[in-house]
Coordinates of C-alpha atoms and ligand atoms in Angstrom, one line a residue:
M1 CA -0.1 -0.4 -0.3
A2 CA 2.9 2.2 0.0
Q3 CA 2.6 4.0 -3.2
L4 CA -0.2 4.6 -2.6
S5 CA 0.1 6.8 0.4
D6 CA -1.4 10.0 -0.1
D7 CA -3.6 12.0 1.6
C8 CA -6.2 9.2 2.2
F9 CA -3.3 6.8 3.8
A10 CA -4.1 8.8 6.9
F11 CA -7.5 8.1 7.0
G12 CA -5.0 4.1 7.7
G13 CA -6.4 1.0 6.3
A14 CA -6.7 -0.6 2.3
L15 CA -8.1 1.5 -0.2
M16 CA -11.2 0.6 -1.6
S17 CA -11.8 -0.1 -5.2
V18 CA -14.8 2.9 -6.7
D19 CA -17.2 -1.0 -7.0
E20 CA -16.4 -2.4 -3.5
A21 CA -16.8 0.8 -2.4
V22 CA -20.4 2.1 -3.6
A23 CA -21.3 -1.9 -3.8
L24 CA -20.9 -0.9 0.1
I25 CA -23.7 1.0 0.2
R26 CA -25.8 0.5 -2.9
A27 CA -26.3 -2.7 0.0
R28 CA -27.5 -0.6 3.0
V29 CA -30.1 1.6 0.4
T30 CA -33.3 0.9 -0.4
A31 CA -35.7 2.4 -2.9
V32 CA -38.1 5.0 -1.9
A33 CA -41.7 3.4 -1.4
G34 CA -43.9 6.1 -2.4
I35 CA -45.6 5.7 -5.7
E36 CA -47.7 8.5 -8.4
Q37 CA -49.4 7.5 -10.8
L38 CA -49.0 10.3 -13.4
S39 CA -50.0 10.8 -17.7
L40 CA -47.8 9.8 -20.4
Q41 CA -46.9 13.4 -20.7
E42 CA -45.1 14.1 -16.9
A43 CA -43.6 9.9 -17.1
D44 CA -40.8 11.0 -19.6
G45 CA -37.5 10.8 -16.6
R46 CA -39.2 8.8 -14.4
V47 CA -39.4 5.2 -12.8
L48 CA -41.4 2.6 -13.7
A49 CA -42.9 1.4 -10.4
D50 CA -43.6 -2.0 -12.0
A51 CA -43.6 -4.4 -15.0
L52 CA -45.3 -3.3 -17.8
H53 CA -46.4 -6.2 -19.8
A54 CA -48.3 -5.8 -22.5
P55 CA -51.4 -5.7 -22.8
V56 CA -52.5 -5.8 -26.6
P57 CA -49.9 -6.9 -29.6
L58 CA -47.9 -4.6 -31.5
P59 CA -48.5 -4.0 -34.2
L60 CA -52.1 -4.8 -33.0
F61 CA -52.4 -6.7 -36.1
A62 CA -51.0 -7.3 -39.4
N63 CA -50.7 -4.4 -41.8
S64 CA -48.3 -4.1 -45.3
A65 CA -44.8 -2.0 -44.3
V66 CA -45.0 -1.0 -47.6
D67 CA -47.3 0.8 -50.5
G68 CA -48.2 -2.0 -53.2
Y69 CA -50.2 -5.7 -53.8
A70 CA -51.0 -8.4 -51.6
L71 CA -51.6 -11.7 -51.9
S72 CA -51.2 -15.1 -50.7
S73 CA -47.8 -16.8 -50.5
A74 CA -50.2 -19.4 -52.4
D75 CA -50.5 -17.7 -55.4
L76 CA -46.7 -16.5 -55.9
P77 CA -45.4 -16.5 -59.6
K78 CA -42.6 -18.9 -58.9
D79 CA -40.9 -19.6 -62.1
A80 CA -41.9 -16.6 -64.4
P81 CA -43.8 -13.1 -63.4
R82 CA -47.5 -13.4 -63.9
A83 CA -50.3 -10.9 -63.9
F84 CA -53.1 -10.8 -61.2
A85 CA -56.4 -8.6 -61.5
V86 CA -56.8 -6.9 -58.3
S87 CA -59.9 -7.5 -55.9
Q88 CA -60.0 -4.5 -53.8
R89 CA -58.2 -1.5 -52.2
I90 CA -57.2 -1.5 -48.8
Q91 CA -56.3 2.2 -46.9
A92 CA -54.8 2.6 -43.4
G93 CA -57.4 2.8 -41.3
A94 CA -60.0 1.0 -43.2
R95 CA -61.5 -2.9 -43.0
A96 CA -60.0 -5.4 -45.2
A97 CA -62.8 -8.4 -46.6
P98 CA -60.7 -11.8 -46.1
I99 CA -57.9 -11.9 -50.2
M100 CA -60.1 -13.8 -53.3
P101 CA -58.0 -16.4 -53.7
G102 CA -56.2 -15.8 -57.4
T103 CA -56.4 -12.7 -56.8
I104 CA -54.1 -9.4 -55.5
A105 CA -55.2 -6.6 -53.2
R106 CA -54.2 -2.9 -53.3
I107 CA -52.5 -2.2 -50.2
F108 CA -51.1 1.0 -48.5
T109 CA -48.6 1.4 -45.6
G110 CA -50.1 0.7 -42.8
A111 CA -53.4 -1.3 -43.8
P112 CA -54.6 -4.1 -41.9
M113 CA -53.5 -8.1 -44.7
P114 CA -56.8 -8.8 -46.0
A115 CA -57.1 -12.3 -44.0
G116 CA -55.8 -15.1 -45.8
A117 CA -52.9 -12.3 -47.2
D118 CA -49.0 -12.6 -46.2
T119 CA -47.2 -11.3 -48.6
V120 CA -47.4 -7.2 -50.2
F121 CA -45.1 -6.6 -53.5
M122 CA -44.2 -3.0 -53.3
Q123 CA -44.9 -1.0 -56.3
E124 CA -41.9 0.4 -57.3
D125 CA -41.6 -3.8 -58.1
V126 CA -44.8 -4.4 -60.4
E127 CA -46.1 -3.4 -63.7
I128 CA -49.6 -2.2 -64.6
Q129 CA -50.5 -3.9 -67.8
A130 CA -53.3 -2.0 -70.2
D131 CA -55.6 -4.6 -69.3
G132 CA -55.7 -3.0 -65.7
R133 CA -54.3 -6.5 -64.7
V134 CA -51.3 -6.3 -62.3
L135 CA -47.7 -8.5 -63.8
L136 CA -45.8 -9.4 -60.7
P137 CA -41.7 -10.5 -60.5
K138 CA -41.1 -13.5 -59.3
G139 CA -38.6 -14.9 -56.7
L140 CA -40.7 -12.7 -53.0
K141 CA -40.4 -15.1 -50.7
P142 CA -43.2 -15.2 -48.4
G143 CA -44.6 -13.1 -45.9
A144 CA -42.3 -10.1 -47.3
N145 CA -43.3 -6.6 -46.3
M146 CA -45.6 -7.8 -43.9
R147 CA -45.5 -6.6 -40.3
P148 CA -47.0 -9.7 -37.9
A149 CA -49.1 -9.0 -35.5
G150 CA -46.6 -8.7 -32.1
E151 CA -43.4 -8.6 -34.1
D152 CA -42.6 -6.2 -32.0
V153 CA -43.9 -7.0 -28.8
A154 CA -46.2 -10.0 -28.1
K155 CA -49.4 -9.8 -25.8
G156 CA -48.3 -10.8 -22.6
A157 CA -45.2 -9.8 -22.8
L158 CA -43.0 -7.4 -20.4
A159 CA -42.9 -4.1 -22.3
I160 CA -40.8 -2.4 -19.8
A161 CA -39.6 -4.0 -17.1
A162 CA -40.1 -2.1 -13.1
G163 CA -37.3 0.0 -12.2
T164 CA -36.7 1.3 -16.0
R165 CA -35.5 5.0 -16.0
L166 CA -38.1 6.3 -18.9
R167 CA -36.9 7.3 -22.0
P168 CA -39.2 9.4 -24.5
Q169 CA -39.0 5.1 -26.3
H170 CA -40.4 4.4 -23.3
V171 CA -43.0 6.6 -23.3
A172 CA -43.8 5.9 -26.6
L173 CA -43.6 2.6 -26.2
A174 CA -46.6 2.7 -23.3
A175 CA -48.7 5.2 -25.5
A176 CA -48.5 2.1 -28.1
L177 CA -50.0 -0.2 -25.8
G178 CA -53.0 2.4 -25.7
L179 CA -52.1 2.9 -21.5
T180 CA -52.9 7.1 -21.0
R181 CA -50.9 6.3 -17.3
L182 CA -48.2 5.3 -15.5
D183 CA -46.8 4.6 -12.1
V184 CA -44.3 6.1 -10.8
R185 CA -41.5 5.6 -7.9
R186 CA -42.0 9.2 -6.1
R187 CA -38.8 11.6 -6.4
I188 CA -36.5 11.4 -4.3
R189 CA -35.5 14.2 -2.1
V190 CA -32.4 15.5 -1.9
A191 CA -31.0 17.4 0.7
V192 CA -27.3 19.5 -0.8
F193 CA -24.9 22.0 0.9
S194 CA -21.6 23.8 0.1
T195 CA -18.9 24.2 3.6
G196 CA -15.8 26.3 3.9
N197 CA -15.4 29.1 5.3
E198 CA -13.7 30.0 2.1
V199 CA -17.0 30.2 0.0
V200 CA -20.0 32.5 -0.2
A201 CA -23.0 32.3 -2.8
P202 CA -22.5 33.9 -6.2
G203 CA -23.6 37.3 -5.8
A204 CA -23.4 37.7 -2.0
P205 CA -20.3 40.3 -0.9
R206 CA -16.9 38.8 -1.3
D207 CA -13.5 38.8 1.0
D208 CA -10.9 38.6 -0.6
A209 CA -9.9 35.6 0.4
Q210 CA -13.3 34.4 -0.5
L211 CA -14.7 32.3 -3.8
F212 CA -18.2 31.7 -5.2
D213 CA -19.5 28.2 -3.9
S214 CA -20.4 26.5 -7.9
N215 CA -20.6 22.4 -6.1
R216 CA -24.2 23.6 -5.4
F217 CA -25.2 24.2 -8.0
M218 CA -23.3 22.2 -10.4
L219 CA -24.6 19.1 -8.0
A220 CA -27.9 20.5 -7.3
A221 CA -27.8 20.8 -12.2
L222 CA -27.1 16.6 -12.4
L223 CA -29.3 15.7 -10.0
R224 CA -32.1 17.9 -11.0
R225 CA -30.9 16.1 -14.4
M226 CA -31.6 12.6 -12.6
G227 CA -35.7 13.6 -11.2
C228 CA -34.6 14.3 -7.3
E229 CA -35.9 17.0 -5.6
I230 CA -33.5 19.4 -4.2
S231 CA -33.3 21.1 -0.7
D232 CA -31.2 23.5 -1.8
L233 CA -29.5 24.2 2.1
G234 CA -27.0 26.6 1.4
I235 CA -23.0 26.9 2.0
L236 CA -22.1 26.1 5.8
R237 CA -19.4 27.0 7.4
D238 CA -16.2 25.3 8.8
D239 CA -18.3 24.2 12.7
R240 CA -18.5 21.0 13.9
A241 CA -21.4 21.9 16.0
A242 CA -22.5 23.7 13.0
L243 CA -22.7 21.4 10.3
S244 CA -23.1 18.1 12.8
S245 CA -26.9 20.1 13.8
A246 CA -27.6 20.9 9.7
L247 CA -26.3 17.2 9.1
A248 CA -29.7 16.3 11.7
D249 CA -32.5 18.7 10.2
A250 CA -31.8 17.9 7.3
A251 CA -32.0 13.5 8.2
Q252 CA -35.2 14.4 9.0
A253 CA -36.6 15.5 5.3
H254 CA -34.5 13.7 3.0
D255 CA -33.9 10.7 1.7
L256 CA -30.1 11.9 1.1
I257 CA -27.9 14.1 2.3
L258 CA -25.6 15.2 -0.6
T259 CA -22.7 17.9 0.7
S260 CA -18.8 19.2 -0.7
G261 CA -15.8 19.9 0.8
G262 CA -14.1 19.4 4.3
V263 CA -13.4 15.8 4.0
S264 CA -10.3 15.4 3.7
T265 CA -7.9 15.1 6.7
G266 CA -6.8 18.7 7.5
E267 CA -7.8 20.2 10.6
E268 CA -9.9 22.2 9.4
D269 CA -12.5 19.4 7.3
H270 CA -15.0 19.0 10.1
M271 CA -17.3 17.1 8.0
R272 CA -15.7 13.8 9.5
A273 CA -16.2 14.7 12.8
A274 CA -20.2 16.6 12.5
V275 CA -20.8 13.1 10.9
E276 CA -20.3 10.9 13.7
Q277 CA -21.4 12.6 16.2
V278 CA -25.2 12.8 15.1
G279 CA -24.8 9.4 12.4
S280 CA -22.6 6.9 11.1
L281 CA -19.9 6.8 8.8
V282 CA -19.5 3.6 7.1
L283 CA -16.5 4.3 4.2
W284 CA -14.1 7.3 3.5
R285 CA -10.7 6.4 1.0
M286 CA -11.8 4.9 -2.0
A287 CA -9.1 4.7 -5.0
I288 CA -10.0 7.2 -7.6
K289 CA -8.7 10.6 -9.0
P290 CA -9.7 12.8 -9.4
G291 CA -12.0 13.2 -6.5
R292 CA -10.9 11.2 -3.2
P293 CA -11.2 11.0 -0.6
V294 CA -15.6 10.6 -0.3
A295 CA -17.2 10.8 2.5
M296 CA -20.3 8.7 2.9
G297 CA -22.3 7.8 5.8
V298 CA -25.7 7.3 7.4
V299 CA -27.4 10.5 9.8
A300 CA -30.6 9.4 11.6
G301 CA -31.2 6.3 8.7
T302 CA -30.9 9.3 5.9
P303 CA -27.9 8.6 3.7
F304 CA -25.1 10.9 4.0
I305 CA -22.3 11.4 0.7
G306 CA -19.6 14.0 1.6
L307 CA -17.7 15.0 -2.0
P308 CA -14.3 17.0 -2.6
G309 CA -13.9 20.2 -2.6
N310 CA -12.7 20.9 -5.4
P311 CA -15.4 21.5 -8.7
V312 CA -13.4 18.7 -10.1
A313 CA -13.1 15.7 -7.6
S314 CA -16.7 16.3 -6.8
F315 CA -18.0 16.0 -10.3
V316 CA -15.8 13.1 -11.3
T317 CA -16.8 11.3 -7.8
F318 CA -20.9 12.2 -8.9
A319 CA -20.9 9.8 -11.2
Y320 CA -19.2 7.5 -9.8
V321 CA -20.8 7.3 -6.2
V322 CA -23.8 9.4 -5.7
R323 CA -25.2 8.3 -9.1
P324 CA -25.7 4.7 -8.3
I325 CA -27.1 6.0 -4.9
V326 CA -29.8 8.1 -6.3
L327 CA -30.9 5.5 -9.2
A328 CA -30.6 2.7 -5.4
L329 CA -33.4 5.0 -4.2
A330 CA -35.1 5.8 -7.0
G331 CA -36.0 2.4 -7.2
A332 CA -34.2 2.2 -10.4
L333 CA -32.0 -0.7 -11.9
P334 CA -28.5 -0.2 -11.7
E335 CA -27.4 1.6 -15.4
P336 CA -23.8 0.7 -15.0
I337 CA -21.5 3.7 -16.7
V338 CA -19.8 1.7 -20.3
A339 CA -17.0 3.4 -21.6
L340 CA -16.4 3.7 -25.5
P341 CA -13.4 2.9 -27.4
V342 CA -11.3 5.5 -28.4
R343 CA -8.1 6.2 -29.7
A344 CA -5.7 8.5 -27.1
D345 CA -3.9 11.5 -28.9
F346 CA -1.3 11.4 -25.7
A347 CA 0.8 10.1 -22.9
Y348 CA -0.4 9.6 -19.6
R349 CA 1.8 8.1 -16.9
K350 CA -0.8 6.9 -13.5
K351 CA -0.2 5.0 -10.5
K352 CA -1.3 1.6 -10.9
G353 CA -4.0 0.0 -7.9
R354 CA -6.0 3.5 -8.4
R355 CA -8.3 4.6 -11.0
E356 CA -8.0 8.1 -13.0
Y357 CA -9.9 10.2 -15.6
V358 CA -8.6 12.1 -18.1
R359 CA -11.2 15.3 -19.2
A360 CA -10.8 14.3 -22.6
S361 CA -12.4 16.0 -26.6
L362 CA -13.3 14.4 -28.9
Q363 CA -11.9 14.7 -32.9
K364 CA -13.3 12.9 -35.4
S365 CA -10.0 10.8 -37.5
S366 CA -9.6 9.0 -40.5
D367 CA -10.0 5.8 -40.1
G368 CA -13.7 7.1 -38.2
I369 CA -12.2 5.7 -34.6
P370 CA -12.2 9.2 -32.3
L371 CA -9.2 10.8 -31.3
A372 CA -9.2 12.1 -27.4
V373 CA -7.8 15.3 -26.9
K374 CA -6.5 15.9 -23.1
F375 CA -7.2 19.1 -22.1
P376 CA -4.1 20.9 -21.3
R377 CA -4.4 21.2 -17.4
E378 CA -4.7 18.7 -15.0
G379 CA -5.7 20.5 -12.0
A380 CA -9.2 19.7 -9.1
G381 CA -10.2 22.4 -9.1
L382 CA -10.4 23.7 -12.9
L383 CA -13.8 24.0 -14.0
S384 CA -12.6 25.5 -17.0
S385 CA -11.2 21.8 -17.7
L386 CA -14.9 20.6 -17.2
A387 CA -16.9 23.1 -19.6
E388 CA -14.6 22.6 -22.3
T389 CA -14.0 19.6 -22.7
D390 CA -16.7 16.2 -24.4
G391 CA -16.2 13.3 -20.9
L392 CA -13.6 11.3 -20.2
I393 CA -11.0 9.0 -20.0
E394 CA -10.7 6.3 -17.3
L395 CA -7.7 4.6 -16.8
G396 CA -8.7 1.4 -14.7
E397 CA -6.8 0.7 -11.3
E398 CA -4.6 -2.0 -13.7
I399 CA -3.1 1.0 -16.3
E400 CA -0.2 2.2 -15.9
K401 CA 0.7 4.4 -18.4
V402 CA -1.1 5.3 -21.6
S403 CA 1.0 5.8 -25.5
P404 CA -0.5 8.0 -27.5
G405 CA -2.5 5.5 -30.6
E406 CA -3.2 3.1 -28.4
S407 CA -7.6 2.7 -26.8
V408 CA -9.1 3.5 -24.1
G409 CA -11.8 3.9 -22.6
F410 CA -14.1 7.5 -23.0
L411 CA -17.2 8.5 -21.5
P412 CA -19.2 10.8 -22.5
Y413 CA -20.6 13.3 -19.9
A414 CA -24.7 12.8 -20.5
S415 CA -23.4 8.7 -20.1
L416 CA -22.7 9.7 -16.2
I417 CA -26.1 11.4 -14.5
Ligands
AMP1 P1 -11.6 21.0 0.6 O1 -12.5 19.3 0.2 O2 -13.1 21.9 2.1 O3 -10.8 20.6 1.6 O4 -12.0 21.9 -0.5 C1 -10.9 21.7 -1.6 C2 -10.9 22.3 -2.4 O5 -12.4 23.0 -3.3 C3 -10.9 23.9 -2.1 O6 -10.4 24.8 -2.8 C4 -11.9 25.0 -2.2 O7 -11.6 26.4 -2.1 C5 -12.6 24.4 -3.0 N1 -13.8 24.9 -2.1 C6 -15.3 23.8 -1.3 N2 -15.8 23.7 -1.2 C7 -16.6 24.7 -3.4 C8 -17.3 25.0 -3.3 N3 -18.7 25.4 -2.8 N4 -17.8 26.1 -5.1 C9 -16.0 25.6 -6.1 N5 -15.1 25.0 -4.4 C10 -15.2 24.5 -3.7
MG2 MG1 -12.6 23.5 2.7

C-alpha cells in the first residue's frame, strides 16, 4: 500500500476500489416506497414502479409495411412473372375483406392485411398492364413486406421492466400499447449544501480570500437531471457543531444528504467528526483520481455522501458514487457506465491500483475511430476543464501508462447522469 500513500492514506488501512465502495453503500440503501400515477406527458425521466406487460400485441394487427399489392403466398409467381386482377383497395385505417384466391389487393402502408394474404409486393416492383391487371415478378419470399401482429411486442410479454428510467421511447411504447397513465416511484428528496469558510454564494459580498460557490449549483443541476427533488440548504461554516446540527435537521425530511468540501484530513475538515456526532460513517477512502477522499455515512437512517470540495473531484465522484446511490434510492435498475473505445492522442502516466479520469475532447479521425485530445491542464479545481471537454477517459486500476495511439475508454458527460 505504500505506493498509494496520499491524503487518503492518512485514514489508515487499504483503499477501497470504486466498485467495492458503491456495492457496500448500495447494499444499505432501500428504494423509496412512494408511488405516483402520472400521465404519459409527465412520465419522461421517472422510474417505472412495476413491470409493464403488454395488454395488446404490437403491432395490434398484421399490416403492410409498404405501398403495394398484397396476396396469399400460395399464389406467389414461382418460375415466371404473372398478371393478377386487383380485387380490393385497402387504405390505412380501412377494413379489409378476406383475399379472393388468385387475386391481389391494392394496399397502403399501415393498412390491415386482408385475411388469407401474407405477402406484399412493393409498388415499385410491379408493372400495371393496359388491361388493368398487375404483373408481379417472380422470386419474392413468402411473408415479405408484411408486419405480423405482435412482431414488435407479443401480447402479455414484458414491455418495460420495473425500475426502468423512462425515456421518450418508453413513453412512446406505453402510448402505442394504449396506456394513458403509468405508476412511477416518487422523486427522491435530496438536501444539498456546500461547506467552507471561504465559500460565498454567487452575488453575495465577498472577502478577498473568498470564492463563489459553484459546487452547489453543479450538484443540484446533476441531481435534477436525474429526476431528484432538491432542497438547497446553502453554505455551512467549517464548524463541527453547525455541520452536525444541519446534518441532523436535513436527515429528517430527505432521502439523501449531499455535501461538498471538508472531507479531507486537514485540521479544518470537520465533516467526518460532524457525521460521527449524529450518525455513522461507513467509508472514507476511495482509490480514484480526481476525487479522493469521499465520505459516506448514515445520519438518522438517511444516507449521507460528502464529496470533495474541488469542483472536478466533486463532478467525477458524483458519477461514480452519487449516481448509483441515487438510482438505488429512486428504485431504478443499476445502469453501469460503459466506456466507449476511442484512440488516445496523448501520453499519460498513472499509479497502479487507482482509477483515474482524464478530461478529454473528441476529434474526428480518418479511420472513423474518434481521437481523444487531453485537456492541457490537470488541476482538480479547473472548472474550464469540464466546460470545454466532451467527457472523461477512464483509466482502470491496472493501467500504468497510456501511449499515443492506444485504445482507451471514453465516457461522454451525458452518460454520467
Ligand atoms: P476541501 O475539500 O474543503 O478541502 O476543498 C478543496 C478545494 O475546493 C478548496 O480549494 C476549496 O476552496 C474548494 N471548494 C470547496 N467548496 C467549494 C464550492 N462549493 N465551490 C467551489 N469550490 C469549492
Ligand atoms: Mg474546506
